[in-house]
Amino acid sequence: MAARHCLARFMDVEFSGQTRQSLHLLNHHHQHRYESCSVSMSMSMNGWEVEPRIPIGTIETRTFKKVATPASAMETLNLALDHLKANPPLFSSGVIRLQVPIQQQIRAIYWLHAQHQLLPRCFFSGRTPKNGGNDLFADFTNGNNSHNLVSVAGVGSAVLFTHTSPFSYDDWKSIKRFLSAKCPLIRAYGAIRFDARANVSSEWEPFGSFYFFVPQVEFDELEGSSMLAATIAWDDSLSWTWEHAIHSLLHTMSQISSSIVKLSQEVTTTFILSNDHSPSKAYWDLAVKRALQIISGSSSPLIKVVLARSSKVVTATDIDPIAWLACLQNEGENAYQFCLQPPNAPAFIGNTPEQLYHRKCLGVSSEALAGTRARGRSKVLDLQMELDLLSSPKDHLEFTIVRDSIKRKLEVVCNRIMIEPNKAIRKFPRVQHLYAQLAGKLRSEDDEFEILSSLHPTPAVCGFPTEEARLLIAETEVFDRGMYAGPVGWFGGGESEFAVGIRSALVEKGLGALIYAGTGIVEGSNPSSEWDELELKTSQFTKLLKLEVPSRQKLEKLGIIK
């Protein structure tokens, strides 16, 4: 692998309460530069700074006896870590996961909320086969579903993968180096930018071009039960020894809370100080009209482009991203919920309906999702809107562009492709879309990187042809999409799953939130109708805020003005 110039963070922990020192190791022509500063982040190693094809010495999972409560699980893990510390493995590199099943089912998002903003942190809630419509996918995996995992929450970084350069095959191989099909719950969770070539704004800088990590401490919500796990990773070739790794994990474990309180999913009133759209409505109308002129012109092959909007909402009180995400779970039928937050960064959260792909062994599935209508207030009105969507030439064009593009890309690496249904309606609490599922069988597991790199960006979030649409987006949009509309999910040893990071927001303490939404522009689009669609898609967030402009008296009471 070509050498990369990168900054990987390492930390030495003083458990006596003295100031913790952080060592920044700059890998540049083998020259090392050291700095000291006070930090509160967990230690991590950047896992791609070594030849990605060198195998890890050991990858293993150790499962302990089932216990009744998270507190008992913590006791078991601490005892196991003490034993592990006294009896270190003989390998120069490795990944070990210690996991303790818990008898009761506890929501992973409640556990994450109790961890007092330990960073980095992640959350991912996949769709069950019942809600996700994975029957076609089961045809290519023999229907095997070995893990009844509902959602996962993780904190701390056992091993980190991030860089400012675009995500590459070597980056993918470096992540896979720390994973094994024999340990299916050791996973790297994260996201990739929509466009790594676009200029990066300050709010997205901590995420890099991609950001993945294997959590140090993880809470798994299962169907009918739960599991608490701790993962340790080390590699002498990365200057991250066993001693560093075990001390880092013990430090994170010392901050874990086993007191889990149910999150209220009631929306509390939050006063809005400002709500600004980028672009404004006037600029949006001009941008859509220009896109339509290019689409109808004879000199461009462009058929569709997806234009997006960023809405900055500044509130009188901070928005808790995890509490907000818990509310979004109420609207999560048929959708993925996610959270990704590096140290010193906002939280990227979302409730996305769109699957990019799901791979298990050689079986792979993807989805086409396009065209939008609101849900009707009655069954009759809902059916009318459904029929209007199904019969709309404009929406049919937008949908077939997406479905046929995904089919062509899958055909490059799959032996055969099945589509079922060819075109149908998928309903969500607020919206309904045209939908199709596609599935195939990869010729090789190494083709997974080709699936990821070719499917993203889909015409549903970029346009068609892809490069012409991407260039128009870069010329037109006046904000940085960051990870919005990019792949968000996880890599595992024998299985991986990624959603598309739409219906999402970036939430930062003291700064409110940036709420993102996009809409497909094709021949027949209307600027005002597309703006209304943006409003519909962001309503799942704005409804949670109970938007209300406070009076001067209320602002004085809150201490915001005098």
Coordinates of C-alpha atoms in Angstrom, one line a residue:
M1 CA 0.0 0.0 0.0
A2 CA 1.3 3.4 -0.8
A3 CA 2.5 5.3 2.2
R4 CA 0.0 7.9 3.6
H5 CA 0.8 11.0 5.6
C6 CA -1.6 10.9 8.5
L7 CA -2.2 11.8 12.2
A8 CA -3.0 8.9 14.5
R9 CA -3.8 9.7 18.2
F10 CA -2.4 7.7 21.1
M11 CA -2.9 8.4 24.8
D12 CA -1.2 7.3 28.0
V13 CA -3.6 7.2 30.9
E14 CA -2.7 8.1 34.5
F15 CA -5.3 6.4 36.7
S16 CA -4.1 8.4 39.7
G17 CA -6.2 11.3 38.4
Q18 CA -3.2 13.3 37.1
T19 CA -3.5 15.1 33.8
R20 CA -3.7 12.6 31.0
Q21 CA -1.2 13.2 28.2
S22 CA -1.9 12.6 24.6
L23 CA 0.8 11.6 22.2
H24 CA 0.2 12.6 18.6
L25 CA 2.3 10.4 16.2
L26 CA 2.8 11.9 12.8
N27 CA 3.7 9.2 10.2
H28 CA 5.7 11.2 7.7
H29 CA 8.8 9.6 6.2
H30 CA 9.3 7.7 9.5
Q31 CA 9.8 11.0 11.4
H32 CA 8.0 11.2 14.7
R33 CA 6.8 14.4 16.4
Y34 CA 5.4 14.5 19.9
E35 CA 3.0 16.9 21.5
S36 CA 1.3 16.9 24.9
C37 CA -2.2 18.2 25.7
S38 CA -5.1 17.5 28.1
V39 CA -7.8 15.4 26.4
S40 CA -10.8 13.4 27.4
M41 CA -11.1 11.1 24.4
S42 CA -10.4 7.4 24.4
M43 CA -7.2 6.1 23.0
S44 CA -7.2 4.7 19.5
M45 CA -4.9 3.5 16.8
N46 CA -5.3 4.2 13.1
G47 CA -5.6 0.7 11.7
W48 CA -4.5 1.3 8.1
E49 CA -1.0 2.5 8.8
V50 CA 0.4 -0.9 8.0
E51 CA 0.3 -3.2 5.0
P52 CA -3.4 -4.3 4.9
R53 CA -2.6 -7.8 3.8
I54 CA -0.5 -8.7 6.8
P55 CA -2.9 -10.9 8.9
I56 CA -3.7 -10.2 12.5
G57 CA -2.2 -12.7 15.0
T58 CA -5.6 -13.7 16.6
I59 CA -9.2 -12.7 16.3
E60 CA -11.5 -14.3 18.9
T61 CA -14.7 -14.0 20.8
R62 CA -15.2 -15.2 24.4
T63 CA -18.7 -15.5 25.7
F64 CA -19.5 -15.7 29.4
K65 CA -22.4 -17.0 31.4
K66 CA -25.7 -15.1 31.0
V67 CA -26.5 -12.6 33.9
A68 CA -29.6 -10.8 35.0
T69 CA -28.6 -7.1 34.8
P70 CA -26.2 -4.7 33.1
A71 CA -24.5 -4.2 36.5
S72 CA -23.8 -7.9 36.7
A73 CA -22.5 -7.9 33.2
M74 CA -20.1 -5.1 34.1
E75 CA -18.8 -7.1 37.0
T76 CA -18.2 -10.1 34.8
L77 CA -16.4 -8.1 32.2
N78 CA -14.1 -6.3 34.8
L79 CA -13.1 -9.7 36.3
A80 CA -12.4 -11.1 32.8
L81 CA -10.3 -8.0 31.9
D82 CA -8.3 -8.4 35.2
H83 CA -7.6 -12.0 34.2
L84 CA -6.7 -11.0 30.7
K85 CA -4.4 -8.3 32.0
A86 CA -2.6 -10.8 34.2
N87 CA -2.4 -13.4 31.4
P88 CA -1.7 -11.5 28.2
P89 CA -1.8 -13.3 24.8
L90 CA 1.5 -14.2 23.1
F91 CA 0.6 -12.6 19.8
S92 CA 2.1 -9.3 18.6
S93 CA -1.4 -8.3 17.2
G94 CA -4.9 -9.3 17.8
V95 CA -8.6 -8.5 18.5
I96 CA -10.4 -10.1 21.4
R97 CA -14.1 -9.5 22.2
L98 CA -15.4 -10.4 25.6
Q99 CA -19.2 -10.6 25.7
V100 CA -21.8 -11.2 28.5
P101 CA -25.4 -12.1 27.6
I102 CA -28.1 -10.3 29.7
Q103 CA -31.4 -12.0 30.4
Q104 CA -33.6 -8.9 29.8
Q105 CA -34.1 -7.0 26.7
I106 CA -32.8 -3.4 27.2
R107 CA -32.9 -0.8 24.5
A108 CA -29.4 0.0 23.3
I109 CA -30.2 3.7 22.9
Y110 CA -31.0 3.9 26.6
W111 CA -27.6 2.5 27.4
L112 CA -25.9 4.9 25.1
H113 CA -27.7 7.9 26.6
A114 CA -26.4 6.8 30.1
Q115 CA -22.7 7.0 29.0
H116 CA -22.3 10.7 29.6
Q117 CA -21.0 11.5 26.1
L118 CA -18.1 9.1 26.0
L119 CA -16.6 9.6 22.5
P120 CA -16.3 8.4 19.9
R121 CA -19.8 6.9 20.0
C122 CA -22.0 5.1 17.5
F123 CA -25.5 3.7 17.2
F124 CA -27.0 1.6 14.4
S125 CA -30.4 0.0 14.3
G126 CA -31.1 -2.2 11.3
R127 CA -34.4 -3.4 9.9
T128 CA -35.7 -6.8 10.8
P129 CA -36.5 -9.2 7.9
K130 CA -40.2 -8.7 8.8
N131 CA -40.1 -5.0 8.3
G132 CA -37.2 -4.8 5.9
G133 CA -38.7 -7.0 3.2
N134 CA -35.6 -9.3 2.9
D135 CA -37.4 -12.4 1.4
L136 CA -35.6 -12.0 -1.9
F137 CA -32.3 -11.5 -0.1
A138 CA -32.9 -14.8 1.8
D139 CA -33.0 -16.7 -1.5
F140 CA -29.3 -15.9 -1.9
T141 CA -28.2 -16.6 1.7
N142 CA -30.3 -19.8 2.2
G143 CA -32.5 -17.8 4.7
N144 CA -29.9 -18.1 7.4
N145 CA -30.1 -15.4 10.1
S146 CA -27.7 -16.3 12.8
H147 CA -28.0 -13.1 14.9
N148 CA -31.2 -11.6 16.2
L149 CA -29.6 -8.2 16.6
V150 CA -32.0 -5.3 16.9
S151 CA -29.6 -2.4 17.5
V152 CA -26.1 -1.7 18.6
A153 CA -24.6 1.1 20.7
G154 CA -20.8 1.6 21.1
V155 CA -18.3 3.9 22.8
G156 CA -14.6 4.2 22.7
S157 CA -12.3 3.2 19.9
A158 CA -10.5 -0.2 20.0
V159 CA -9.2 0.5 16.5
L160 CA -9.9 3.6 14.3
F161 CA -9.9 4.0 10.5
T162 CA -10.1 7.6 9.2
H163 CA -8.4 9.8 6.6
T164 CA -8.9 12.9 4.5
S165 CA -8.3 11.0 1.2
P166 CA -11.1 9.2 -0.5
F167 CA -12.0 5.7 0.8
S168 CA -10.0 3.2 -1.2
Y169 CA -9.6 -0.6 -1.7
D170 CA -6.6 -0.6 0.7
D171 CA -8.7 1.2 3.3
W172 CA -11.3 -1.5 3.0
K173 CA -8.7 -4.2 3.2
S174 CA -7.2 -2.6 6.3
I175 CA -10.6 -2.6 8.0
K176 CA -11.3 -6.3 7.0
R177 CA -7.9 -7.2 8.5
F178 CA -9.3 -6.7 12.0
L179 CA -12.5 -8.7 11.2
S180 CA -13.4 -12.4 10.9
A181 CA -16.4 -14.4 9.9
K182 CA -15.7 -16.6 13.0
C183 CA -16.4 -13.5 15.1
P184 CA -19.5 -12.0 13.4
L185 CA -20.2 -9.3 16.1
I186 CA -16.8 -7.7 15.8
R187 CA -17.7 -4.9 13.5
A188 CA -16.4 -1.6 12.3
Y189 CA -19.2 1.1 12.4
G190 CA -19.0 4.4 10.5
A191 CA -19.7 6.5 7.4
I192 CA -18.2 7.8 4.2
R193 CA -18.6 11.3 2.7
F194 CA -21.0 11.9 -0.1
D195 CA -18.2 13.4 -2.2
A196 CA -14.7 13.2 -1.0
R197 CA -13.6 15.6 -3.7
A198 CA -15.8 18.5 -2.4
N199 CA -14.5 21.2 -0.1
V200 CA -14.8 20.2 3.6
S201 CA -16.6 22.7 5.9
S202 CA -15.5 23.0 9.5
E203 CA -18.4 21.1 11.0
W204 CA -17.5 18.0 9.0
E205 CA -13.7 18.1 9.4
P206 CA -13.5 15.7 12.4
F207 CA -15.1 13.0 10.3
G208 CA -12.5 13.0 7.6
S209 CA -13.3 11.5 4.2
F210 CA -14.4 8.4 6.1
Y211 CA -14.6 7.4 9.8
F212 CA -14.9 3.8 11.0
F213 CA -14.1 2.3 14.4
V214 CA -14.5 -0.9 16.3
P215 CA -16.1 0.1 19.7
Q216 CA -14.2 -0.6 22.9
V217 CA -17.4 -1.1 24.8
E218 CA -20.6 -2.1 23.1
F219 CA -24.2 -2.8 24.1
D220 CA -26.2 -5.1 21.8
E221 CA -30.0 -5.1 21.9
L222 CA -31.3 -8.5 20.9
E223 CA -34.8 -9.9 20.4
G224 CA -35.8 -10.8 24.0
S225 CA -32.4 -10.2 25.5
S226 CA -29.3 -8.0 25.5
M227 CA -25.5 -8.3 25.6
L228 CA -22.6 -6.2 27.0
A229 CA -19.2 -6.5 25.3
A230 CA -15.7 -5.2 25.5
T231 CA -13.2 -5.4 22.6
I232 CA -9.5 -5.0 22.8
A233 CA -7.3 -4.6 19.7
W234 CA -3.5 -4.2 19.5
D235 CA -0.8 -4.3 16.9
D236 CA 2.9 -3.8 17.7
S237 CA 3.5 -2.7 14.0
L238 CA 1.2 0.2 14.6
S239 CA 3.1 1.2 17.9
W240 CA 0.0 0.2 19.7
T241 CA 1.1 -2.5 22.1
W242 CA -1.0 -4.9 24.3
E243 CA -0.1 -2.7 27.3
H244 CA -1.4 0.4 25.7
A245 CA -4.6 -1.3 24.5
I246 CA -5.5 -2.9 27.9
H247 CA -4.9 0.3 29.8
S248 CA -7.0 2.2 27.3
L249 CA -9.9 -0.3 27.6
L250 CA -9.7 -0.3 31.4
H251 CA -9.9 3.5 31.3
T252 CA -13.0 3.4 29.2
M253 CA -14.6 0.7 31.3
S254 CA -14.0 2.9 34.4
Q255 CA -16.3 5.5 32.9
I256 CA -19.1 3.2 31.8
S257 CA -22.4 3.6 33.7
S258 CA -24.6 0.6 34.3
S259 CA -27.5 2.8 35.5
I260 CA -29.8 2.8 32.6
V261 CA -32.9 5.1 32.6
K262 CA -35.7 4.9 30.1
L263 CA -35.6 7.9 27.8
S264 CA -38.7 9.9 27.5
Q265 CA -39.9 10.0 23.9
E266 CA -42.2 12.9 24.6
V267 CA -41.3 16.0 22.7
T268 CA -40.4 18.9 24.9
T269 CA -40.9 22.5 23.7
T270 CA -37.8 24.1 22.3
F271 CA -37.7 27.7 21.4
I272 CA -36.3 28.5 17.9
L273 CA -34.0 31.5 17.8
S274 CA -33.4 31.1 14.0
N275 CA -34.2 28.8 11.2
D276 CA -32.2 29.5 8.0
H277 CA -32.3 27.5 4.8
S278 CA -29.3 27.1 2.5
P279 CA -30.2 27.7 -0.2
S280 CA -33.0 30.2 0.3
K281 CA -36.3 29.6 -1.5
A282 CA -35.4 32.2 -4.2
Y283 CA -32.0 30.6 -4.9
W284 CA -33.6 27.1 -4.9
D285 CA -36.1 28.1 -7.6
L286 CA -33.3 29.4 -9.7
A287 CA -31.2 26.3 -9.2
V288 CA -34.0 23.9 -10.1
K289 CA -34.9 26.0 -13.2
R290 CA -31.2 25.9 -14.3
A291 CA -31.1 22.1 -13.7
L292 CA -34.2 21.7 -15.8
Q293 CA -32.7 23.7 -18.6
I294 CA -29.6 21.5 -18.7
I295 CA -31.8 18.3 -18.6
S296 CA -33.9 19.5 -21.5
G297 CA -30.9 20.7 -23.5
S298 CA -29.4 18.7 -26.3
S299 CA -25.8 19.3 -25.3
S300 CA -25.9 17.4 -21.9
P301 CA -26.6 13.7 -21.2
L302 CA -28.0 14.6 -17.8
I303 CA -31.4 13.0 -17.1
K304 CA -31.7 13.5 -13.3
V305 CA -29.9 15.5 -10.6
V306 CA -30.6 15.5 -6.8
L307 CA -30.4 18.9 -5.2
A308 CA -30.3 19.2 -1.5
R309 CA -30.9 21.7 1.3
S310 CA -29.3 22.3 4.6
S311 CA -31.5 24.0 7.3
K312 CA -29.8 25.5 10.3
V313 CA -31.9 25.5 13.4
V314 CA -30.6 27.4 16.4
T315 CA -32.5 26.7 19.6
A316 CA -32.7 28.3 23.0
T317 CA -31.7 25.1 24.7
D318 CA -29.3 22.4 23.5
I319 CA -30.7 19.5 21.5
D320 CA -29.7 16.1 22.9
P321 CA -28.9 14.0 19.8
I322 CA -29.5 10.7 21.5
A323 CA -32.8 11.8 23.0
W324 CA -33.7 13.1 19.5
L325 CA -32.8 9.8 17.9
A326 CA -34.9 7.9 20.4
C327 CA -37.9 10.0 19.3
L328 CA -37.1 9.3 15.7
Q329 CA -37.2 5.6 16.5
N330 CA -41.0 6.0 16.9
E331 CA -41.0 6.7 13.2
G332 CA -38.6 4.0 12.3
E333 CA -40.7 1.3 10.8
N334 CA -38.9 0.1 7.6
A335 CA -36.1 2.5 8.3
Y336 CA -32.5 2.5 9.8
Q337 CA -31.6 4.8 12.7
F338 CA -28.0 5.7 13.2
C339 CA -25.6 8.0 15.1
L340 CA -21.9 8.6 14.5
Q341 CA -19.9 11.1 16.7
P342 CA -16.1 11.4 16.7
P343 CA -14.3 13.3 19.5
N344 CA -14.7 17.1 19.3
A345 CA -17.4 16.8 16.7
P346 CA -21.1 17.1 16.3
A347 CA -23.3 14.0 16.2
F348 CA -24.5 12.8 12.8
I349 CA -27.9 11.2 13.3
G350 CA -30.6 10.0 11.0
N351 CA -33.7 7.9 10.3
T352 CA -33.2 6.8 6.7
P353 CA -35.5 4.6 4.7
E354 CA -32.9 3.7 2.0
Q355 CA -30.6 0.7 2.0
L356 CA -27.4 1.0 0.0
Y357 CA -26.6 -2.7 0.2
H358 CA -26.6 -5.7 2.6
R359 CA -24.1 -8.5 2.1
K360 CA -24.0 -11.9 3.8
C361 CA -21.4 -14.3 2.5
L362 CA -21.8 -14.0 -1.3
G363 CA -25.5 -12.9 -1.2
V364 CA -26.0 -9.2 -1.7
S365 CA -29.2 -7.0 -1.9
S366 CA -29.9 -3.4 -2.6
E367 CA -33.0 -1.2 -3.0
A368 CA -34.4 1.4 -5.4
L369 CA -36.3 4.1 -3.7
A370 CA -37.6 7.2 -5.5
G371 CA -40.7 9.4 -5.9
T372 CA -42.4 10.8 -2.9
R373 CA -45.9 11.5 -1.6
A374 CA -47.2 12.4 1.8
R375 CA -49.3 9.9 3.8
G376 CA -53.1 10.5 3.7
R377 CA -55.0 11.5 6.8
S378 CA -57.5 8.7 6.1
K379 CA -57.2 5.3 4.3
V380 CA -59.1 6.7 1.3
L381 CA -56.8 9.7 1.0
D382 CA -53.7 7.6 1.5
L383 CA -54.8 5.2 -1.3
Q384 CA -55.5 8.2 -3.6
M385 CA -51.9 9.5 -3.0
E386 CA -50.5 6.0 -3.5
L387 CA -52.3 5.7 -6.9
D388 CA -51.2 9.2 -7.9
L389 CA -47.6 8.2 -7.2
L390 CA -47.9 4.9 -9.1
S391 CA -49.4 6.6 -12.2
S392 CA -47.2 9.7 -12.3
P393 CA -45.0 9.8 -15.4
K394 CA -42.5 12.2 -13.7
D395 CA -42.1 9.9 -10.7
H396 CA -42.0 6.7 -12.8
L397 CA -39.1 8.2 -14.8
E398 CA -37.2 9.2 -11.6
F399 CA -37.8 5.7 -10.2
T400 CA -36.8 3.7 -13.3
I401 CA -33.5 5.7 -13.5
V402 CA -32.6 4.6 -10.0
R403 CA -33.7 0.9 -10.3
D404 CA -32.1 0.3 -13.7
S405 CA -28.8 1.9 -12.6
I406 CA -28.6 -0.3 -9.6
K407 CA -29.3 -3.4 -11.7
R408 CA -26.6 -2.5 -14.2
K409 CA -24.0 -2.0 -11.4
L410 CA -24.9 -5.3 -9.7
E411 CA -24.7 -7.2 -13.0
V412 CA -21.0 -6.3 -13.2
V413 CA -20.1 -8.4 -10.1
C414 CA -23.0 -10.8 -9.6
N415 CA -23.8 -14.0 -11.5
R416 CA -27.5 -13.3 -11.7
I417 CA -29.9 -10.5 -10.5
M418 CA -33.5 -10.8 -9.3
I419 CA -35.9 -7.9 -8.9
E420 CA -39.0 -8.3 -6.8
P421 CA -41.2 -6.3 -6.8
N422 CA -40.5 -4.5 -10.1
K423 CA -42.3 -1.4 -8.8
A424 CA -44.4 -1.1 -5.7
I425 CA -45.1 1.3 -2.8
R426 CA -43.2 1.4 0.5
K427 CA -44.9 3.3 3.2
F428 CA -43.4 5.2 6.1
P429 CA -45.1 7.2 8.9
R430 CA -44.9 10.5 7.0
V431 CA -44.1 9.6 3.4
Q432 CA -44.5 6.9 0.8
H433 CA -42.1 6.0 -2.1
L434 CA -41.9 3.9 -5.2
Y435 CA -39.8 0.9 -4.3
A436 CA -38.1 -2.2 -5.7
Q437 CA -35.7 -4.8 -4.2
L438 CA -32.7 -6.2 -6.1
A439 CA -30.6 -9.2 -5.1
G440 CA -27.8 -11.2 -6.5
K441 CA -24.8 -13.4 -5.8
L442 CA -21.3 -12.1 -5.8
R443 CA -18.6 -14.0 -7.6
S444 CA -16.1 -13.2 -4.8
E445 CA -16.3 -11.6 -1.4
D446 CA -13.6 -9.2 -2.6
D447 CA -16.2 -7.8 -4.9
E448 CA -17.9 -6.1 -1.9
F449 CA -15.6 -3.1 -2.3
E450 CA -16.7 -2.8 -6.0
I451 CA -20.4 -3.0 -4.8
L452 CA -19.8 -0.1 -2.3
S453 CA -17.8 2.0 -4.7
S454 CA -20.1 1.6 -7.7
L455 CA -23.4 1.8 -5.9
H456 CA -22.5 5.0 -4.1
P457 CA -23.7 7.5 -5.0
T458 CA -27.0 6.1 -6.3
P459 CA -29.1 8.1 -8.7
A460 CA -31.6 8.5 -5.7
V461 CA -29.1 10.9 -4.0
C462 CA -27.0 12.1 -6.8
G463 CA -28.6 11.7 -10.2
F464 CA -27.8 10.2 -13.6
P465 CA -25.4 10.0 -15.3
T466 CA -23.5 10.1 -12.0
E467 CA -20.5 12.2 -12.9
E468 CA -22.5 14.9 -14.7
A469 CA -24.9 15.0 -11.8
R470 CA -22.1 15.2 -9.2
L471 CA -20.5 18.1 -11.0
L472 CA -23.7 20.0 -11.2
I473 CA -24.3 19.4 -7.5
A474 CA -20.7 20.7 -6.7
E475 CA -21.4 23.8 -8.9
T476 CA -24.9 24.5 -7.5
E477 CA -25.0 23.6 -3.8
V478 CA -23.8 26.3 -1.4
F479 CA -23.1 24.0 1.6
D480 CA -21.0 20.9 2.4
R481 CA -23.1 17.6 2.4
G482 CA -20.4 15.9 4.4
M483 CA -21.7 12.4 5.3
Y484 CA -25.3 13.4 4.4
A485 CA -26.4 11.0 1.5
G486 CA -23.2 9.0 2.0
P487 CA -22.9 5.3 3.1
V488 CA -23.5 4.8 6.8
G489 CA -23.4 1.3 8.4
W490 CA -20.9 -1.4 9.3
F491 CA -18.4 -3.9 8.0
G492 CA -18.2 -7.4 9.5
G493 CA -16.2 -10.5 8.8
G494 CA -18.9 -12.4 6.8
E495 CA -21.6 -9.7 6.6
S496 CA -21.9 -6.0 6.0
E497 CA -24.8 -3.6 5.8
F498 CA -25.0 0.0 4.7
A499 CA -27.8 2.5 4.5
V500 CA -27.8 5.8 2.7
G501 CA -27.4 8.7 5.2
I502 CA -30.5 10.7 4.2
R503 CA -33.3 12.1 6.4
S504 CA -30.4 13.1 8.7
A505 CA -29.0 15.9 10.8
L506 CA -25.8 17.2 12.4
V507 CA -26.4 18.1 16.0
E508 CA -23.8 20.1 18.1
K509 CA -24.1 21.4 21.7
G510 CA -24.6 25.1 21.7
L511 CA -25.1 25.3 17.9
G512 CA -28.5 23.6 17.4
A513 CA -28.7 21.4 14.3
L514 CA -28.2 21.3 10.5
I515 CA -31.1 19.3 9.0
Y516 CA -30.5 17.9 5.5
A517 CA -32.9 16.8 2.8
G518 CA -32.8 16.4 -1.0
T519 CA -35.2 15.8 -3.9
G520 CA -34.7 14.5 -7.5
I521 CA -35.0 16.9 -10.4
V522 CA -36.1 15.3 -13.7
E523 CA -38.1 16.6 -16.7
G524 CA -41.5 17.7 -15.3
S525 CA -40.2 18.8 -11.9
N526 CA -41.6 22.0 -10.4
P527 CA -39.4 24.1 -8.1
S528 CA -42.2 24.9 -5.6
S529 CA -43.4 21.3 -5.5
E530 CA -39.8 20.1 -4.9
W531 CA -39.4 22.7 -2.1
D532 CA -42.6 21.3 -0.5
E533 CA -41.1 17.8 -0.7
L534 CA -38.0 19.1 1.2
E535 CA -40.4 20.4 3.9
L536 CA -42.1 17.0 4.1
K537 CA -38.9 15.1 4.5
T538 CA -37.5 17.4 7.2
S539 CA -40.8 17.4 9.1
Q540 CA -39.8 14.3 11.2
F541 CA -37.1 16.5 12.8
T542 CA -38.9 19.8 12.9
K543 CA -42.0 18.2 14.5
L544 CA -39.8 17.0 17.4
L545 CA -38.7 20.5 18.1
K546 CA -42.2 21.9 18.4
L547 CA -41.1 24.9 16.5
E548 CA -42.2 28.1 18.4
V549 CA -40.8 31.6 18.2
P550 CA -40.5 32.8 21.8
S551 CA -41.6 36.2 23.0
R552 CA -39.1 38.7 24.4
Q553 CA -40.5 37.9 27.9
K554 CA -39.7 34.2 27.4
L555 CA -36.2 34.9 26.2
E556 CA -35.6 37.1 29.2
K557 CA -36.8 34.3 31.5
L558 CA -34.4 31.9 29.8
G559 CA -31.6 34.4 30.3
I560 CA -30.9 34.6 26.6
I561 CA -31.4 38.4 26.4
K562 CA -31.5 41.0 29.2

